[in-house]
Amino acid sequence: MSYKARRCGVRFEPPAILLLYETSEGKSRQRIMPIRNFSKFSDCSRAAEQLKNNPRHKQYLEGASLKQLERLYKLLKAHLNGESLEASLKNIQREESIDPEEDLNKLDDKELA
């Protein structure tokens, strides 16, 4: 059976990733994937990769990008650190945006990574 991911979201209490998807018959469904053993010290990219490669959720998350899952984990991590939703969204946006005025040729390898 094939699934087409429509929306992805995060729930803070209890922590979970929500996925709205469509089945091959055209029915809309919701899948709640609980997040266990995740703290404010956890690595977001590693946790997102583990969730995406989990055999239980793999077929549902094929349509969701790893980058999107990482962003959801970053939101959860910021919530665990006590940040508000608006502040954490601004921080994530700032981290992922590129300043068009910055000369990338003058940066060293550490700053580019």
mmCIF file of C-alpha atoms in Angstrom:
data_model
loop_
_atom_site.group_PDB
_atom_site.id
_atom_site.type_symbol
_atom_site.label_atom_id
_atom_site.label_comp_id
_atom_site.label_asym_id
_atom_site.label_seq_id
_atom_site.Cartn_x
_atom_site.Cartn_y
_atom_site.Cartn_z
ATOM 1 C CA MET A 1 0.000 0.000 0.000
ATOM 2 C CA SER A 2 1.383 3.427 -0.879
ATOM 3 C CA TYR A 3 1.060 6.555 1.223
ATOM 4 C CA LYS A 4 1.403 10.180 0.192
ATOM 5 C CA ALA A 5 2.488 12.577 2.942
ATOM 6 C CA ARG A 6 0.420 15.772 3.074
ATOM 7 C CA ARG A 7 1.500 17.592 6.251
ATOM 8 C CA CYS A 8 3.963 17.126 9.049
ATOM 9 C CA GLY A 9 3.778 18.684 12.497
ATOM 10 C CA VAL A 10 5.020 18.432 16.048
ATOM 11 C CA ARG A 11 3.112 17.973 19.303
ATOM 12 C CA PHE A 12 4.834 19.146 22.476
ATOM 13 C CA GLU A 13 2.880 17.310 25.192
ATOM 14 C CA PRO A 14 3.448 14.373 25.012
ATOM 15 C CA PRO A 15 6.202 14.804 22.387
ATOM 16 C CA ALA A 16 5.261 13.334 19.013
ATOM 17 C CA ILE A 17 5.588 13.880 15.276
ATOM 18 C CA LEU A 18 2.212 14.111 13.515
ATOM 19 C CA LEU A 19 1.837 13.086 9.898
ATOM 20 C CA LEU A 20 -1.232 13.677 7.761
ATOM 21 C CA TYR A 21 -1.151 11.376 4.752
ATOM 22 C CA GLU A 22 -3.351 10.024 1.990
ATOM 23 C CA THR A 23 -3.744 6.318 1.238
ATOM 24 C CA SER A 24 -3.796 4.834 -2.246
ATOM 25 C CA GLU A 25 -7.620 4.709 -1.986
ATOM 26 C CA GLY A 26 -7.713 8.485 -1.461
ATOM 27 C CA LYS A 27 -8.581 8.420 2.258
ATOM 28 C CA SER A 28 -6.935 10.952 4.568
ATOM 29 C CA ARG A 29 -5.342 9.539 7.707
ATOM 30 C CA GLN A 30 -3.307 10.823 10.620
ATOM 31 C CA ARG A 31 -0.313 9.021 12.120
ATOM 32 C CA ILE A 32 1.136 9.961 15.495
ATOM 33 C CA MET A 33 4.739 8.871 16.019
ATOM 34 C CA PRO A 34 5.779 9.270 19.674
ATOM 35 C CA ILE A 35 9.223 10.678 20.396
ATOM 36 C CA ARG A 36 10.987 8.770 23.120
ATOM 37 C CA ASN A 37 14.358 9.373 24.785
ATOM 38 C CA PHE A 38 14.731 12.874 23.341
ATOM 39 C CA SER A 39 16.051 15.626 25.597
ATOM 40 C CA LYS A 40 17.271 19.180 25.199
ATOM 41 C CA PHE A 41 20.791 17.771 24.750
ATOM 42 C CA SER A 42 19.900 15.392 21.885
ATOM 43 C CA ASP A 43 21.124 15.741 18.299
ATOM 44 C CA CYS A 44 18.221 16.774 16.043
ATOM 45 C CA SER A 45 19.648 15.521 12.747
ATOM 46 C CA ARG A 46 20.462 12.101 14.202
ATOM 47 C CA ALA A 47 17.025 11.764 15.790
ATOM 48 C CA ALA A 48 15.312 12.735 12.511
ATOM 49 C CA GLU A 49 17.387 10.204 10.593
ATOM 50 C CA GLN A 50 16.561 7.450 13.091
ATOM 51 C CA LEU A 51 12.839 8.205 12.838
ATOM 52 C CA LYS A 52 12.903 8.245 9.040
ATOM 53 C CA ASN A 53 14.789 4.912 8.919
ATOM 54 C CA ASN A 54 12.651 3.258 11.600
ATOM 55 C CA PRO A 55 11.035 0.207 9.955
ATOM 56 C CA ARG A 56 7.736 0.936 11.700
ATOM 57 C CA HIS A 57 7.401 4.461 10.221
ATOM 58 C CA LYS A 58 9.559 4.217 7.098
ATOM 59 C CA GLN A 59 6.773 3.659 4.568
ATOM 60 C CA TYR A 60 4.800 6.639 5.911
ATOM 61 C CA LEU A 61 7.761 9.046 5.974
ATOM 62 C CA GLU A 62 9.002 8.395 2.439
ATOM 63 C CA GLY A 63 7.250 11.564 1.248
ATOM 64 C CA ALA A 64 8.575 13.739 4.087
ATOM 65 C CA SER A 65 12.021 15.274 3.716
ATOM 66 C CA LEU A 66 14.744 14.743 6.279
ATOM 67 C CA LYS A 67 15.227 18.516 6.476
ATOM 68 C CA GLN A 68 11.578 18.981 7.493
ATOM 69 C CA LEU A 69 11.880 16.357 10.234
ATOM 70 C CA GLU A 70 15.046 18.057 11.512
ATOM 71 C CA ARG A 71 13.169 21.372 11.740
ATOM 72 C CA LEU A 72 10.401 19.698 13.776
ATOM 73 C CA TYR A 73 12.977 18.218 16.148
ATOM 74 C CA LYS A 74 14.613 21.658 16.492
ATOM 75 C CA LEU A 75 11.218 23.110 17.445
ATOM 76 C CA LEU A 76 10.767 20.407 20.070
ATOM 77 C CA LYS A 77 14.283 20.963 21.410
ATOM 78 C CA ALA A 78 13.657 24.710 21.704
ATOM 79 C CA HIS A 79 10.396 23.988 23.543
ATOM 80 C CA LEU A 80 12.284 21.739 25.980
ATOM 81 C CA ASN A 81 14.752 24.605 26.547
ATOM 82 C CA GLY A 82 11.839 26.874 27.480
ATOM 83 C CA GLU A 83 11.709 29.030 24.337
ATOM 84 C CA SER A 84 8.421 30.265 22.948
ATOM 85 C CA LEU A 85 7.181 28.972 19.608
ATOM 86 C CA GLU A 86 7.603 32.348 17.893
ATOM 87 C CA ALA A 87 11.180 32.781 19.126
ATOM 88 C CA SER A 88 12.201 29.271 18.121
ATOM 89 C CA LEU A 89 10.671 29.696 14.642
ATOM 90 C CA LYS A 90 12.632 32.935 14.188
ATOM 91 C CA ASN A 91 15.858 31.227 15.304
ATOM 92 C CA ILE A 92 15.369 28.350 12.869
ATOM 93 C CA GLN A 93 14.562 30.772 10.041
ATOM 94 C CA ARG A 94 17.689 32.806 10.834
ATOM 95 C CA GLU A 95 19.888 29.677 10.903
ATOM 96 C CA GLU A 96 18.637 28.456 7.539
ATOM 97 C CA SER A 97 18.619 31.764 5.680
ATOM 98 C CA ILE A 98 21.624 33.054 3.736
ATOM 99 C CA ASP A 99 22.568 36.730 3.785
ATOM 100 C CA PRO A 100 22.791 37.888 0.150
ATOM 101 C CA GLU A 101 25.307 40.618 1.065
ATOM 102 C CA GLU A 102 27.786 38.207 2.679
ATOM 103 C CA ASP A 103 30.810 37.241 0.570
ATOM 104 C CA LEU A 104 31.086 33.455 0.895
ATOM 105 C CA ASN A 105 34.524 33.457 -0.755
ATOM 106 C CA LYS A 106 36.032 35.079 2.339
ATOM 107 C CA LEU A 107 34.748 32.440 4.778
ATOM 108 C CA ASP A 108 36.822 29.517 5.972
ATOM 109 C CA ASP A 109 35.730 25.881 5.830
ATOM 110 C CA LYS A 110 34.354 25.791 9.390
ATOM 111 C CA GLU A 111 31.964 28.676 8.794
ATOM 112 C CA LEU A 112 30.751 27.221 5.507
ATOM 113 C CA ALA A 113 29.850 23.871 7.104
#
